[in-house]
Amino acid sequence: KAGVTQTPRYLIKTRGQQVTLSCSPISGHRSVSWYQQTPGQGLQFLFEYFSETQRNKGNFPGRFSGRQFSNSRSEMNVSTLELGDSALYLCASSLPIYGLAGHSYEQYFGPGTRLTVT
Amino acid sequence: GDSVTQMEGPVTLSEEAFLTINCTYTATGYPSLFWYVQYPGEGLQLLLKATKADDKGSNKGFEATYRKETTSFHLEKGSVQVSDSAVYFCALSDWNTGNQFYFGTGTSLTVIP
């Protein structure tokens, strides 16, 4: 099976612009999560989509948005870019696993998109 | 709320040394626990997992045991190699909170020959 793919791998944008990142999950995975990773803040959860609906959301401003399509592919959009948005953006697709108290998920990550805002 | 605390790095070890990276968690439900590894310039890779108390996850010589009584999931390897140099993340997924994952801050490991 192919892994999680993210495009593009690298992006350079200017402050004030907007950007769209794409993620294709592993075939059969219906859940996609997005994370921002920076040296200062570490790994921060942005949002999760399941069956085209946002199921969880992290603590990010409204400039960060996402969506999921019927084929489970997902996009995230950042509008009015700021210098602080420079980061590695990671996408993960999820497979349910069954533990003692019910099901949870394990996540498989893509290679990330490195966004640099100048 | 749920959270994961892992030991601060960076950690530097000589090749063939024993590795322990501590991880403790707080969860409202009965979580599944994970270790992920991130090599430079790459995304996170699932290293091992455990879904119930006393389960031992293992992969590539790494092991971690789900200890409910101490809410811990420490990562160990008996003999590290230079190729193990990476950042290691402890994480939990709690059925109570759906699919939201909680990650630790990551521990950077450097293994010197």
PDB file of C-alpha atoms in Angstrom, chain A residues 6-100:
ATOM      1  CA  GLN A   6       1.743  15.349   0.763  1.00  0.00           C
ATOM      2  CA  THR A   7       2.198  17.977  -1.899  1.00  0.00           C
ATOM      3  CA  PRO A   8       4.077  20.131  -2.377  1.00  0.00           C
ATOM      4  CA  ARG A   9       7.077  19.132  -0.263  1.00  0.00           C
ATOM      5  CA  TYR A  10       8.468  22.649  -0.116  1.00  0.00           C
ATOM      6  CA  LEU A  11       6.900  26.067  -0.456  1.00  0.00           C
ATOM      7  CA  ILE A  12       8.132  29.609  -0.152  1.00  0.00           C
ATOM      8  CA  LYS A  13       5.514  32.307   0.244  1.00  0.00           C
ATOM      9  CA  THR A  14       5.415  35.971   1.112  1.00  0.00           C
ATOM     10  CA  ARG A  15       3.622  37.521   4.091  1.00  0.00           C
ATOM     11  CA  GLY A  16      -0.020  38.231   3.307  1.00  0.00           C
ATOM     12  CA  GLN A  17      -0.348  35.518   0.684  1.00  0.00           C
ATOM     13  CA  GLN A  18      -2.384  32.391   1.107  1.00  0.00           C
ATOM     14  CA  VAL A  19      -1.363  28.773   0.628  1.00  0.00           C
ATOM     15  CA  THR A  20      -3.066  25.419   0.083  1.00  0.00           C
ATOM     16  CA  LEU A  21      -1.465  22.146   1.080  1.00  0.00           C
ATOM     17  CA  SER A  22      -2.679  18.744  -0.026  1.00  0.00           C
ATOM     18  CA  CYS A  23      -2.698  15.335   1.620  1.00  0.00           C
ATOM     19  CA  SER A  24      -3.656  11.949   0.217  1.00  0.00           C
ATOM     20  CA  PRO A  25      -4.228   9.362   2.943  1.00  0.00           C
ATOM     21  CA  ILE A  26      -3.488   5.672   2.829  1.00  0.00           C
ATOM     22  CA  SER A  27      -6.120   3.868   0.816  1.00  0.00           C
ATOM     23  CA  GLY A  28      -9.063   2.936   3.022  1.00  0.00           C
ATOM     24  CA  HIS A  29      -8.249   5.438   5.756  1.00  0.00           C
ATOM     25  CA  ARG A  30     -11.119   7.850   6.276  1.00  0.00           C
ATOM     26  CA  SER A  31      -9.610  10.085   8.914  1.00  0.00           C
ATOM     27  CA  VAL A  32      -7.009  12.745   8.201  1.00  0.00           C
ATOM     28  CA  SER A  33      -5.333  14.944  10.799  1.00  0.00           C
ATOM     29  CA  TRP A  34      -3.091  17.962  10.316  1.00  0.00           C
ATOM     30  CA  TYR A  35      -0.262  19.152  12.558  1.00  0.00           C
ATOM     31  CA  GLN A  36       2.092  22.095  12.609  1.00  0.00           C
ATOM     32  CA  GLN A  37       5.638  21.390  13.763  1.00  0.00           C
ATOM     33  CA  THR A  38       8.048  24.152  14.726  1.00  0.00           C
ATOM     34  CA  PRO A  39      11.264  24.081  16.768  1.00  0.00           C
ATOM     35  CA  GLY A  40       9.762  26.356  19.413  1.00  0.00           C
ATOM     36  CA  GLN A  41       6.258  24.916  19.809  1.00  0.00           C
ATOM     37  CA  GLY A  42       6.833  21.311  18.855  1.00  0.00           C
ATOM     38  CA  LEU A  43       4.007  19.318  17.330  1.00  0.00           C
ATOM     39  CA  GLN A  44       0.665  21.096  17.494  1.00  0.00           C
ATOM     40  CA  PHE A  45      -2.657  19.660  16.398  1.00  0.00           C
ATOM     41  CA  LEU A  46      -4.556  21.714  13.830  1.00  0.00           C
ATOM     42  CA  PHE A  47      -7.660  19.696  12.972  1.00  0.00           C
ATOM     43  CA  GLU A  48      -9.000  16.294  12.031  1.00  0.00           C
ATOM     44  CA  TYR A  49     -11.450  15.333   9.318  1.00  0.00           C
ATOM     45  CA  PHE A  50     -13.486  12.188   9.085  1.00  0.00           C
ATOM     46  CA  SER A  51     -15.881  11.447   6.237  1.00  0.00           C
ATOM     47  CA  GLU A  52     -15.692  15.052   5.019  1.00  0.00           C
ATOM     48  CA  THR A  53     -16.574  16.504   8.449  1.00  0.00           C
ATOM     49  CA  GLN A  54     -14.286  18.286  10.853  1.00  0.00           C
ATOM     50  CA  ARG A  55     -14.306  16.162  13.974  1.00  0.00           C
ATOM     51  CA  ASN A  56     -11.669  17.819  16.144  1.00  0.00           C
ATOM     52  CA  LYS A  57     -10.014  21.202  16.085  1.00  0.00           C
ATOM     53  CA  GLY A  58      -6.940  22.564  17.772  1.00  0.00           C
ATOM     54  CA  ASN A  59      -6.316  26.035  19.057  1.00  0.00           C
ATOM     55  CA  PHE A  60      -5.377  27.907  15.893  1.00  0.00           C
ATOM     56  CA  PRO A  61      -6.816  31.119  14.451  1.00  0.00           C
ATOM     57  CA  GLY A  62      -9.462  31.073  11.757  1.00  0.00           C
ATOM     58  CA  ARG A  63      -6.804  31.761   9.108  1.00  0.00           C
ATOM     59  CA  PHE A  64      -6.165  28.036   9.244  1.00  0.00           C
ATOM     60  CA  SER A  65      -8.875  25.971   7.600  1.00  0.00           C
ATOM     61  CA  GLY A  66      -9.249  22.620   5.984  1.00  0.00           C
ATOM     62  CA  ARG A  67     -11.544  20.333   4.143  1.00  0.00           C
ATOM     63  CA  GLN A  68     -11.853  16.739   3.107  1.00  0.00           C
ATOM     64  CA  PHE A  69     -13.189  15.348  -0.122  1.00  0.00           C
ATOM     65  CA  SER A  70     -15.293  12.280  -0.729  1.00  0.00           C
ATOM     66  CA  ASN A  71     -12.195  10.272  -1.677  1.00  0.00           C
ATOM     67  CA  SER A  72     -10.704  11.175   1.767  1.00  0.00           C
ATOM     68  CA  ARG A  73      -8.066  13.455   0.286  1.00  0.00           C
ATOM     69  CA  SER A  74      -7.671  16.576   2.374  1.00  0.00           C
ATOM     70  CA  GLU A  75      -6.458  20.093   1.917  1.00  0.00           C
ATOM     71  CA  MET A  76      -5.529  22.734   4.402  1.00  0.00           C
ATOM     72  CA  ASN A  77      -5.453  26.423   3.684  1.00  0.00           C
ATOM     73  CA  VAL A  78      -3.675  29.237   5.451  1.00  0.00           C
ATOM     74  CA  SER A  79      -4.727  32.745   4.535  1.00  0.00           C
ATOM     75  CA  THR A  80      -2.926  36.012   5.181  1.00  0.00           C
ATOM     76  CA  LEU A  81       0.355  34.293   5.923  1.00  0.00           C
ATOM     77  CA  GLU A  82       2.530  35.523   8.776  1.00  0.00           C
ATOM     78  CA  LEU A  83       6.211  34.924   9.390  1.00  0.00           C
ATOM     79  CA  GLY A  84       5.287  32.707  12.335  1.00  0.00           C
ATOM     80  CA  ASP A  85       3.460  30.313  10.028  1.00  0.00           C
ATOM     81  CA  SER A  86       6.802  29.028   8.772  1.00  0.00           C
ATOM     82  CA  ALA A  87       6.769  25.395   9.821  1.00  0.00           C
ATOM     83  CA  LEU A  88       6.645  21.788   8.769  1.00  0.00           C
ATOM     84  CA  TYR A  89       3.006  20.840   8.176  1.00  0.00           C
ATOM     85  CA  LEU A  90       2.318  17.176   8.705  1.00  0.00           C
ATOM     86  CA  CYS A  91      -0.663  15.172   7.633  1.00  0.00           C
ATOM     87  CA  ALA A  92      -1.591  11.844   9.184  1.00  0.00           C
ATOM     88  CA  SER A  93      -4.179   9.293   8.179  1.00  0.00           C
ATOM     89  CA  SER A  94      -5.681   7.000  10.753  1.00  0.00           C
ATOM     90  CA  LEU A  95      -6.642   3.401  11.154  1.00  0.00           C
ATOM     91  CA  PRO A  96      -8.914   2.308  13.993  1.00  0.00           C
ATOM     92  CA  ILE A  97      -7.427  -0.111  16.505  1.00  0.00           C
ATOM     93  CA  TYR A  98      -9.224  -1.892  19.318  1.00  0.00           C
ATOM     94  CA  GLY A  99      -8.106  -1.516  22.898  1.00  0.00           C
ATOM     95  CA  LEU A 100      -9.569  -2.503  26.216  1.00  0.00           C
TER      96      LEU A 100
END
